[in-house]
Amino acid sequence: MPPKGKAAQKPKANDPPPAQPQTQQPPATQATTSPTTPTTIAARSAAFASESRPFESPTTSKPTSISSLPRDAQATWTALRFARSPASRNRLPLKVQREYWKLINESSLPIRALRKNYDYGAAGSYDLATYEAWREKRTLLTCLEVQSRAFRERREREREGVRDISGDKVVVTGEEMDEERERRKEMAGLKRELYGVLGGQLEGDPEWDDVVPIAQEEPEGALATISYPGEYAEAMGYLRAVMIKKEYSARCLRLTETIIEMNPAHYTMWLYRAAILFAMKLPIPDEIEWLNEVSLEHLKNYQIWHHRHLLVDNYYPTIANDAEAVKAFGASEIAFLKQILAEDTKNYHVWSYRSYLVEKLGIWDVPEELSSIEGMINDDVRNNSAWSHRFFLIFSNPAHSTKGVAATERDPAVPAALVDREVAYSQEKIALAPQNQSPWNYLRGVLVKGGRKLGSVEDFVQGFVHELGTESEDVTSSHALDLLAEIYAEKGDKSQAELCLRRLAEKWDRIRSGYWEWRKKCLDTP
């Protein structure tokens, strides 16, 4: 047996303690230490990542090879590789593993390498104080999300009829709904501030939790897809979902109102809104009052007036037997039409609805209606819409008209006194503006309705045409010369009719010379 070694002598009291072995630190550690303290979160993260990779170049990010290290640092390099390679640990003897772990502990080597170039987004540029505030907001958002998830679970138990411990059904109160709405608003604000996420209005409303929106599907390979605003796309997704289910409810009515604010010309949505109103049997006057405000904001929108037609068609049968109610409703509608025509006197949609309303409510003989039209003509004698409505109001009145007779045909039911009155009225307005075509057309229509020849007003028309065909020729109204040509043709005086049309083409209305030449050719047609 080999001789036993001598036991080490105990140190004397006055002897200094033995020197501890120096552990070689990896040289790269000192090289990666930044001389300045990081000021941003991204810089601090990069510094931590660099410190966790002692054998890696901070500039090239390439691992240092073991052959390039001093002999005393090679063991440290090997120990670090051992700690970061779990698969290789079992291949080494336990004694070697213990030696490696001892060296790692003594050298305080980082067992895990932190991720490099971690993307903090906007938070990467924050200083430490700002980042702590950002973390607090993120923590608050997490807490709110937990509370919101608990609310959703409670709502689901309510829908399923689940009972609580006391045996009562779970019920979500209106106060809890309001709290959830405020909570989701706060969550949306935090998401927008922390992550730049723009949450939808309906997505944040617990009332719509049971609806899965249907997104717009563009055809594959579409050349140009429509980029809808986020709020509009979200609202339309929910609208499609409830329309498929044919849901008629208060929340759907509010949804249509939201979409109207963004796109008042969406005709399908207007039809759905009308269906909701009629299915829920909501008060039509309330809807009309709301519609008045929308109409004043969108004067040229046709869908608004079609919606109004549907409302009146649905409402009138409920008041048809009450003369006072019909009168009051008609007065309110006419008052509103006056208000909106004051903004746009020649709005075709409004005039079309006004004619419909007169016929629907039977307010032909209401003095205020005719006086209103006369007032508009007095304000603007060239308002052809007002002239057209006057003709409809007078000559379509069932009291003195024949059903089925066209507007351009003679009607024997029209009283002669009425024809005389309207002829005189049109002549009065022609004298104010002879070159205005509206009253001339009105005069023609009155004569046709009354079954009178155009020649009955020849003397009046001649007052606007002087010395025709001579050097002293003077025409103060091209429309009078046109009517005079028709009068001569009616009498069979072809030469004078041709003269009128030729002078129109040559001097008084040359821009339509082709039309007048065509009219001359028509004189030869029997």
Coordinates of C-alpha atoms in Angstrom, one line a residue:
M1 CA 0.0 0.0 0.0
P2 CA 1.2 3.5 -0.8
P3 CA 2.3 5.5 2.3
K4 CA -0.3 7.9 3.6
G5 CA 0.5 11.5 3.1
K6 CA 1.3 13.6 6.0
A7 CA -1.6 15.5 7.4
A8 CA -1.5 19.2 6.8
Q9 CA -0.3 21.2 9.8
K10 CA -2.8 23.4 11.5
P11 CA -2.0 27.1 11.1
K12 CA -0.7 28.9 14.0
A13 CA -2.6 31.7 15.6
N14 CA -0.2 34.4 14.2
D15 CA 0.0 33.0 10.7
P16 CA -2.1 34.7 8.0
P17 CA -5.0 32.8 6.4
P18 CA -4.1 30.9 3.2
A19 CA -4.8 32.7 0.0
Q20 CA -8.0 31.7 -1.8
P21 CA -7.6 30.5 -5.4
Q22 CA -8.4 33.2 -7.9
T23 CA -11.2 32.3 -10.3
Q24 CA -10.6 33.5 -13.8
Q25 CA -13.4 35.7 -15.1
P26 CA -14.1 35.7 -18.8
P27 CA -12.4 38.5 -20.5
A28 CA -15.4 39.3 -22.6
T29 CA -17.3 40.4 -19.5
Q30 CA -15.3 43.5 -19.0
A31 CA -15.4 44.2 -22.7
T32 CA -19.2 44.2 -22.7
T33 CA -19.7 46.4 -19.7
S34 CA -21.1 49.8 -20.9
P35 CA -19.2 52.8 -19.4
T36 CA -22.5 54.7 -19.2
T37 CA -25.8 53.8 -17.5
P38 CA -28.6 53.0 -20.0
T39 CA -31.3 55.7 -20.1
T40 CA -34.1 53.9 -22.0
I41 CA -35.8 50.5 -21.6
A42 CA -34.5 49.3 -25.0
A43 CA -30.9 50.3 -24.0
R44 CA -31.1 48.6 -20.6
S45 CA -32.5 45.4 -22.2
A46 CA -29.6 45.4 -24.7
A47 CA -27.1 45.9 -21.8
F48 CA -28.6 43.0 -19.9
A49 CA -28.6 40.8 -23.0
S50 CA -24.9 41.6 -23.6
E51 CA -24.0 40.8 -20.0
S52 CA -25.7 37.4 -20.2
R53 CA -23.4 36.5 -23.2
P54 CA -19.9 36.9 -21.8
F55 CA -18.2 34.9 -24.6
E56 CA -19.8 36.8 -27.4
S57 CA -18.7 39.9 -29.2
P58 CA -21.1 42.8 -28.6
T59 CA -20.3 44.3 -32.0
T60 CA -20.5 41.3 -34.3
S61 CA -22.7 39.1 -32.0
K62 CA -20.6 36.1 -32.9
P63 CA -19.7 33.5 -30.2
T64 CA -16.0 33.4 -29.1
S65 CA -14.2 30.2 -30.0
I66 CA -12.5 28.2 -27.2
S67 CA -9.2 28.3 -29.0
S68 CA -9.0 32.0 -28.8
L69 CA -9.3 32.1 -25.1
P70 CA -6.5 31.8 -22.4
R71 CA -6.1 28.4 -20.9
D72 CA -7.5 29.5 -17.5
A73 CA -10.7 30.9 -19.3
Q74 CA -11.3 27.8 -21.4
A75 CA -12.7 25.9 -18.4
T76 CA -15.2 28.7 -17.7
W77 CA -16.2 28.7 -21.4
T78 CA -16.8 24.9 -21.2
A79 CA -18.7 25.2 -18.0
L80 CA -21.1 27.8 -19.5
R81 CA -21.7 25.6 -22.6
F82 CA -22.4 22.7 -20.2
A83 CA -25.0 24.8 -18.3
R84 CA -26.7 26.0 -21.4
S85 CA -26.9 22.6 -23.1
P86 CA -29.3 20.3 -21.1
A87 CA -28.9 17.5 -23.6
S88 CA -25.2 17.3 -23.0
R89 CA -25.3 17.1 -19.2
N90 CA -26.2 13.4 -19.0
R91 CA -23.2 12.5 -21.2
L92 CA -20.7 13.7 -18.6
P93 CA -19.8 11.8 -15.4
L94 CA -21.4 13.1 -12.2
K95 CA -18.0 14.2 -10.8
V96 CA -17.3 16.3 -13.9
Q97 CA -20.8 17.8 -13.6
R98 CA -20.2 18.7 -10.0
E99 CA -17.0 20.4 -10.9
Y100 CA -18.7 22.4 -13.6
W101 CA -21.5 23.5 -11.3
K102 CA -19.0 24.5 -8.7
L103 CA -17.1 26.6 -11.3
I104 CA -20.3 28.2 -12.5
N105 CA -21.3 29.2 -8.9
E106 CA -17.9 30.6 -8.1
S107 CA -17.8 32.6 -11.3
S108 CA -21.4 33.8 -11.1
L109 CA -22.0 32.9 -14.7
P110 CA -25.4 33.6 -16.2
I111 CA -27.0 30.2 -16.9
R112 CA -29.5 31.7 -19.4
A113 CA -28.8 34.1 -22.3
L114 CA -31.3 36.9 -22.5
R115 CA -33.0 37.6 -25.8
K116 CA -31.3 40.1 -28.0
N117 CA -33.0 43.0 -29.8
Y118 CA -36.3 42.5 -27.9
D119 CA -39.0 44.8 -29.4
Y120 CA -40.7 46.9 -26.8
G121 CA -42.5 49.0 -29.4
A122 CA -43.1 52.5 -28.4
A123 CA -42.2 51.6 -24.8
G124 CA -38.6 50.9 -25.8
S125 CA -37.9 54.6 -25.9
Y126 CA -39.3 55.3 -22.4
D127 CA -37.1 56.1 -19.5
L128 CA -37.4 54.1 -16.4
A129 CA -40.0 56.3 -14.7
T130 CA -42.2 56.4 -17.8
Y131 CA -41.9 52.7 -18.3
E132 CA -43.0 52.1 -14.7
A133 CA -46.1 54.2 -15.4
W134 CA -46.7 52.2 -18.6
R135 CA -46.5 49.0 -16.6
E136 CA -49.0 50.3 -14.1
K137 CA -51.4 51.0 -16.9
R138 CA -50.8 47.6 -18.3
T139 CA -51.5 46.0 -14.9
L140 CA -54.7 48.1 -14.7
L141 CA -55.8 46.8 -18.1
T142 CA -55.2 43.2 -17.0
C143 CA -57.4 43.7 -13.9
L144 CA -60.2 45.3 -16.0
E145 CA -60.0 42.4 -18.5
V146 CA -60.4 39.9 -15.6
Q147 CA -63.5 41.9 -14.3
S148 CA -64.9 42.0 -17.8
R149 CA -64.4 38.3 -18.3
A150 CA -66.3 37.7 -15.1
F151 CA -69.1 39.9 -16.3
R152 CA -69.4 38.0 -19.6
E153 CA -69.5 34.7 -17.7
R154 CA -72.3 36.1 -15.5
R155 CA -74.2 37.2 -18.6
E156 CA -73.9 33.7 -20.1
R157 CA -75.2 32.1 -16.9
E158 CA -78.1 34.5 -17.1
R159 CA -79.0 33.5 -20.7
E160 CA -78.8 29.8 -19.7
G161 CA -81.0 30.3 -16.7
V162 CA -78.4 29.1 -14.2
R163 CA -79.3 29.6 -10.5
D164 CA -76.9 30.8 -7.9
I165 CA -76.3 29.3 -4.4
S166 CA -79.4 30.7 -3.0
G167 CA -81.5 29.1 -5.7
D168 CA -82.4 32.4 -7.5
K169 CA -81.7 32.8 -11.2
V170 CA -78.7 34.8 -12.1
V171 CA -79.8 38.3 -13.2
V172 CA -77.5 41.1 -14.6
T173 CA -78.8 44.4 -13.4
G174 CA -78.9 47.6 -15.4
E175 CA -76.3 49.1 -13.0
E176 CA -73.9 46.2 -13.8
M177 CA -74.5 46.8 -17.5
D178 CA -73.6 50.5 -17.1
E179 CA -70.5 49.6 -15.1
E180 CA -69.4 47.2 -17.8
R181 CA -69.9 49.9 -20.5
E182 CA -67.7 52.3 -18.5
R183 CA -65.2 49.5 -17.9
R184 CA -64.9 48.7 -21.6
K185 CA -64.5 52.4 -22.5
E186 CA -61.6 52.6 -20.0
M187 CA -60.2 49.3 -21.5
A188 CA -60.4 50.7 -25.0
G189 CA -58.6 53.9 -23.9
L190 CA -55.8 51.9 -22.3
K191 CA -55.4 49.6 -25.4
R192 CA -55.2 52.7 -27.6
E193 CA -52.6 54.3 -25.3
L194 CA -50.5 51.2 -24.7
Y195 CA -50.7 49.4 -28.0
G196 CA -52.3 51.8 -30.5
V197 CA -55.3 49.4 -30.8
L198 CA -58.5 51.1 -32.0
G199 CA -61.4 49.3 -30.5
G200 CA -64.9 49.4 -32.1
Q201 CA -67.8 51.1 -30.4
L202 CA -70.1 48.0 -30.6
E203 CA -67.4 45.6 -29.6
G204 CA -67.1 47.6 -26.4
D205 CA -70.9 47.5 -25.7
P206 CA -72.0 44.4 -23.6
E207 CA -75.4 44.6 -25.2
W208 CA -73.9 43.1 -28.4
D209 CA -72.0 40.3 -26.8
D210 CA -74.3 37.7 -28.3
V211 CA -73.9 38.8 -31.9
V212 CA -71.0 37.6 -34.1
P213 CA -70.5 40.3 -36.7
I214 CA -70.3 39.2 -40.4
A215 CA -67.4 40.9 -42.2
Q216 CA -67.5 42.1 -45.7
E217 CA -66.2 39.5 -48.1
E218 CA -64.5 40.9 -51.2
P219 CA -64.3 38.6 -54.2
E220 CA -61.1 36.8 -54.8
G221 CA -58.8 38.7 -57.1
A222 CA -60.8 41.9 -56.9
L223 CA -59.1 44.7 -58.8
A224 CA -60.1 47.4 -56.4
T225 CA -61.4 46.6 -52.9
I226 CA -63.2 49.3 -50.9
S227 CA -61.4 50.5 -47.8
Y228 CA -64.2 51.2 -45.4
P229 CA -63.6 53.2 -42.2
G230 CA -63.2 51.0 -39.2
E231 CA -66.3 52.2 -37.4
Y232 CA -68.5 51.8 -40.5
A233 CA -67.1 48.4 -41.3
E234 CA -67.8 47.2 -37.7
A235 CA -71.4 48.6 -37.7
M236 CA -72.1 46.9 -41.1
G237 CA -70.8 43.6 -39.8
Y238 CA -73.3 43.7 -36.9
L239 CA -76.1 44.9 -39.2
R240 CA -75.6 41.9 -41.5
A241 CA -75.7 39.5 -38.6
V242 CA -79.0 40.9 -37.2
M243 CA -80.6 41.1 -40.6
I244 CA -79.9 37.5 -41.3
K245 CA -81.6 36.6 -38.0
K246 CA -84.4 39.1 -38.8
E247 CA -84.1 40.6 -35.4
Y248 CA -86.4 43.6 -34.8
S249 CA -85.4 45.2 -31.5
A250 CA -84.5 48.5 -30.0
R251 CA -80.8 47.9 -30.2
C252 CA -81.2 47.2 -34.0
L253 CA -83.1 50.5 -34.4
R254 CA -80.2 52.3 -32.6
L255 CA -77.8 50.5 -34.9
T256 CA -79.5 51.8 -38.0
E257 CA -79.4 55.3 -36.6
T258 CA -75.6 54.9 -36.1
I259 CA -75.2 53.8 -39.7
I260 CA -77.4 56.7 -41.0
E261 CA -75.0 59.2 -39.4
M262 CA -72.2 57.7 -41.4
N263 CA -73.9 56.8 -44.6
P264 CA -77.5 58.2 -45.0
A265 CA -77.8 56.9 -48.6
H266 CA -77.7 53.2 -47.6
Y267 CA -81.1 52.2 -48.9
T268 CA -81.1 48.6 -47.6
M269 CA -80.6 49.9 -44.1
W270 CA -83.5 52.3 -44.5
L271 CA -85.8 49.4 -45.5
Y272 CA -84.6 47.4 -42.5
R273 CA -85.3 50.4 -40.2
A274 CA -88.9 50.6 -41.5
A275 CA -89.4 46.9 -41.0
I276 CA -88.2 47.3 -37.3
L277 CA -90.6 50.2 -36.8
F278 CA -93.6 48.4 -38.2
A279 CA -92.8 45.1 -36.4
M280 CA -92.4 46.8 -33.0
K281 CA -95.4 49.0 -33.7
L282 CA -93.5 52.1 -32.6
P283 CA -95.2 55.6 -32.8
I284 CA -94.9 56.9 -36.4
P285 CA -95.1 60.6 -35.4
D286 CA -92.0 60.1 -33.2
E287 CA -90.1 58.6 -36.2
I288 CA -91.2 61.5 -38.4
E289 CA -90.0 64.0 -35.8
W290 CA -86.6 62.3 -35.8
L291 CA -86.6 62.1 -39.6
N292 CA -87.2 65.9 -39.9
E293 CA -83.8 66.6 -38.4
V294 CA -82.1 64.1 -40.7
S295 CA -83.9 65.6 -43.7
L296 CA -82.6 69.1 -43.0
E297 CA -79.0 67.8 -42.8
H298 CA -79.2 65.8 -46.0
L299 CA -81.5 67.8 -48.4
K300 CA -80.7 65.8 -51.6
N301 CA -81.1 62.3 -50.1
Y302 CA -83.7 60.3 -51.9
Q303 CA -83.9 57.4 -49.4
I304 CA -85.1 59.8 -46.7
W305 CA -88.2 60.7 -48.7
H306 CA -88.9 57.1 -49.7
H307 CA -88.8 56.2 -46.0
R308 CA -91.2 59.0 -45.3
H309 CA -93.6 57.6 -48.0
L310 CA -93.5 54.3 -46.2
L311 CA -94.2 55.9 -42.8
V312 CA -97.2 57.9 -44.2
D313 CA -98.6 54.8 -45.9
N314 CA -98.4 52.9 -42.6
Y315 CA -99.7 55.8 -40.5
Y316 CA -102.6 57.2 -42.6
P317 CA -104.9 54.2 -42.2
T318 CA -104.8 54.7 -38.4
I319 CA -106.2 58.3 -38.7
A320 CA -108.2 58.1 -41.9
N321 CA -111.5 58.1 -40.0
D322 CA -110.5 61.1 -37.9
A323 CA -110.9 64.3 -40.0
E324 CA -109.3 66.5 -37.4
A325 CA -106.3 64.2 -37.0
V326 CA -105.8 64.1 -40.8
K327 CA -106.0 67.9 -41.0
A328 CA -103.5 68.3 -38.1
F329 CA -101.1 65.9 -39.7
G330 CA -101.4 67.5 -43.1
A331 CA -100.8 70.9 -41.6
S332 CA -97.6 69.7 -39.8
E333 CA -96.3 68.1 -42.9
I334 CA -96.9 71.2 -45.1
A335 CA -95.3 73.4 -42.5
F336 CA -92.2 71.2 -42.6
L337 CA -92.1 71.1 -46.4
K338 CA -92.2 74.9 -46.4
Q339 CA -89.2 74.9 -44.0
I340 CA -87.2 72.5 -46.2
L341 CA -88.2 74.2 -49.4
A342 CA -86.9 77.5 -48.0
E343 CA -83.5 75.8 -48.0
D344 CA -83.8 74.4 -51.5
T345 CA -86.8 75.7 -53.5
K346 CA -86.3 73.3 -56.4
N347 CA -85.7 70.0 -54.6
Y348 CA -87.3 67.4 -56.8
H349 CA -87.6 64.8 -54.0
V350 CA -89.5 67.3 -51.8
W351 CA -91.9 68.3 -54.6
S352 CA -92.6 64.7 -55.5
Y353 CA -93.4 63.9 -51.9
R354 CA -95.6 67.0 -51.7
S355 CA -97.7 65.9 -54.6
Y356 CA -98.0 62.4 -53.0
L357 CA -99.0 64.0 -49.7
V358 CA -101.8 66.1 -51.3
E359 CA -103.3 63.1 -53.0
K360 CA -102.8 60.8 -50.0
L361 CA -104.5 63.1 -47.5
G362 CA -106.9 64.6 -50.0
I363 CA -105.9 68.2 -49.1
W364 CA -106.7 69.5 -52.6
D365 CA -108.9 72.4 -51.5
V366 CA -106.9 73.5 -48.4
P367 CA -106.5 77.3 -49.0
E368 CA -103.1 77.3 -47.3
E369 CA -101.7 74.9 -49.9
L370 CA -102.6 77.0 -52.9
S371 CA -101.6 80.3 -51.2
S372 CA -98.3 78.7 -50.3
I373 CA -97.6 77.9 -54.0
E374 CA -98.6 81.4 -55.1
G375 CA -96.3 82.9 -52.6
M376 CA -93.4 80.8 -53.9
I377 CA -94.2 81.9 -57.5
N378 CA -94.3 85.5 -56.4
D379 CA -90.9 85.1 -54.8
D380 CA -89.4 83.4 -57.9
V381 CA -91.6 83.5 -61.0
R382 CA -89.1 81.1 -62.7
N383 CA -89.6 78.4 -60.1
N384 CA -90.8 75.7 -62.6
S385 CA -91.3 73.2 -59.7
A386 CA -93.9 75.5 -58.1
W387 CA -95.7 75.9 -61.5
S388 CA -95.8 72.2 -62.0
H389 CA -97.3 71.6 -58.5
R390 CA -99.9 74.3 -59.1
F391 CA -101.0 72.6 -62.3
F392 CA -101.2 69.2 -60.4
L393 CA -103.1 70.8 -57.5
I394 CA -105.7 72.4 -59.7
F395 CA -106.2 70.0 -62.6
S396 CA -105.9 66.7 -60.7
N397 CA -108.4 67.7 -58.0
P398 CA -111.1 64.9 -58.0
A399 CA -113.7 67.7 -57.5
H400 CA -113.2 68.9 -61.1
S401 CA -111.3 66.3 -63.0
T402 CA -111.9 63.0 -64.7
K403 CA -110.1 60.0 -63.4
G404 CA -107.7 58.4 -65.9
V405 CA -107.4 61.5 -68.1
A406 CA -103.7 62.3 -68.7
A407 CA -102.3 65.7 -67.8
T408 CA -101.8 66.5 -71.6
E409 CA -105.4 65.7 -72.5
R410 CA -108.6 67.7 -72.5
D411 CA -110.8 67.1 -69.5
P412 CA -114.5 68.0 -69.9
A413 CA -115.0 68.1 -66.1
V414 CA -112.8 71.2 -65.8
P415 CA -115.1 74.3 -65.2
A416 CA -114.7 77.1 -67.8
A417 CA -114.4 79.7 -64.9
L418 CA -111.4 77.8 -63.6
V419 CA -109.8 77.8 -67.1
D420 CA -110.4 81.6 -67.4
R421 CA -108.9 82.2 -63.9
E422 CA -105.7 80.2 -64.7
V423 CA -105.3 81.7 -68.2
A424 CA -105.4 85.2 -66.6
Y425 CA -103.0 84.1 -63.9
S426 CA -100.4 82.8 -66.3
Q427 CA -100.7 85.9 -68.5
E428 CA -100.1 88.1 -65.5
K429 CA -96.9 86.2 -64.6
I430 CA -95.8 86.2 -68.3
A431 CA -95.9 90.0 -68.3
L432 CA -93.5 90.1 -65.4
A433 CA -90.8 87.9 -67.2
P434 CA -91.7 87.3 -70.9
Q435 CA -88.6 85.2 -71.5
N436 CA -89.5 82.8 -68.6
Q437 CA -90.6 79.5 -70.2
S438 CA -92.6 78.2 -67.1
P439 CA -95.8 80.3 -67.4
W440 CA -95.8 79.8 -71.2
N441 CA -95.9 76.1 -70.7
Y442 CA -98.5 76.5 -68.0
L443 CA -100.7 78.5 -70.4
R444 CA -100.5 75.8 -73.0
G445 CA -101.5 73.2 -70.4
V446 CA -104.5 75.2 -69.2
L447 CA -105.8 75.7 -72.7
V448 CA -105.4 71.9 -73.5
K449 CA -107.2 71.0 -70.3
G450 CA -110.0 73.4 -71.0
G451 CA -110.4 72.1 -74.6
R452 CA -109.7 75.6 -76.0
K453 CA -107.7 76.4 -79.2
L454 CA -104.4 78.1 -78.9
G455 CA -105.7 80.8 -81.1
S456 CA -107.9 82.0 -78.2
V457 CA -104.9 83.8 -76.8
E458 CA -103.5 85.0 -80.2
D459 CA -104.0 88.7 -79.4
F460 CA -102.1 88.3 -76.1
V461 CA -99.2 86.5 -77.9
Q462 CA -99.0 89.1 -80.6
G463 CA -98.2 91.6 -78.0
F464 CA -94.6 90.1 -77.8
V465 CA -94.0 89.9 -81.5
H466 CA -93.8 93.0 -83.7
E467 CA -93.2 93.5 -87.4
L468 CA -92.1 89.9 -88.0
G469 CA -90.0 89.4 -91.1
T470 CA -89.3 93.1 -91.6
E471 CA -86.3 95.3 -90.8
S472 CA -88.2 96.6 -87.8
E473 CA -88.8 93.1 -86.4
D474 CA -88.9 93.1 -82.6
V475 CA -89.5 90.0 -80.4
T476 CA -89.5 90.3 -76.7
S477 CA -90.1 86.6 -76.0
S478 CA -88.9 83.7 -78.1
H479 CA -91.5 81.5 -76.3
A480 CA -94.2 83.8 -77.7
L481 CA -92.9 83.3 -81.2
D482 CA -92.9 79.6 -80.7
L483 CA -96.5 79.6 -79.5
L484 CA -97.4 81.9 -82.4
A485 CA -96.0 79.3 -84.9
E486 CA -98.3 76.7 -83.3
I487 CA -101.3 79.1 -83.5
Y488 CA -100.7 79.6 -87.3
A489 CA -100.3 75.9 -87.8
E490 CA -103.5 75.3 -86.0
K491 CA -105.2 77.8 -88.3
G492 CA -103.7 76.2 -91.4
D493 CA -101.5 79.2 -92.2
K494 CA -98.3 77.2 -93.1
S495 CA -96.3 80.1 -94.6
Q496 CA -96.7 82.2 -91.4
A497 CA -95.8 79.2 -89.2
E498 CA -92.7 78.6 -91.3
L499 CA -91.8 82.3 -91.0
C500 CA -92.0 82.1 -87.2
L501 CA -89.8 79.0 -87.1
R502 CA -87.3 80.3 -89.6
R503 CA -86.8 83.6 -87.6
L504 CA -86.3 81.5 -84.4
A505 CA -83.6 79.5 -86.1
E506 CA -81.9 82.5 -87.8
K507 CA -82.0 85.1 -85.0
W508 CA -84.1 84.6 -81.8
D509 CA -83.1 81.1 -80.7
R510 CA -80.1 80.1 -82.9
I511 CA -78.7 77.7 -80.3
R512 CA -81.6 75.4 -81.2
S513 CA -81.7 76.0 -84.9
G514 CA -81.7 72.2 -85.6
Y515 CA -84.8 71.8 -83.5
W516 CA -86.6 74.6 -85.4
E517 CA -85.6 73.1 -88.7
W518 CA -87.2 69.8 -87.6
R519 CA -90.3 71.7 -86.6
K520 CA -90.6 73.2 -90.0
K521 CA -90.4 69.7 -91.6
C522 CA -93.2 68.6 -89.3
L523 CA -95.5 71.2 -90.8
D524 CA -95.7 69.0 -93.9
T525 CA -96.7 66.0 -91.9
P526 CA -100.5 65.6 -91.8

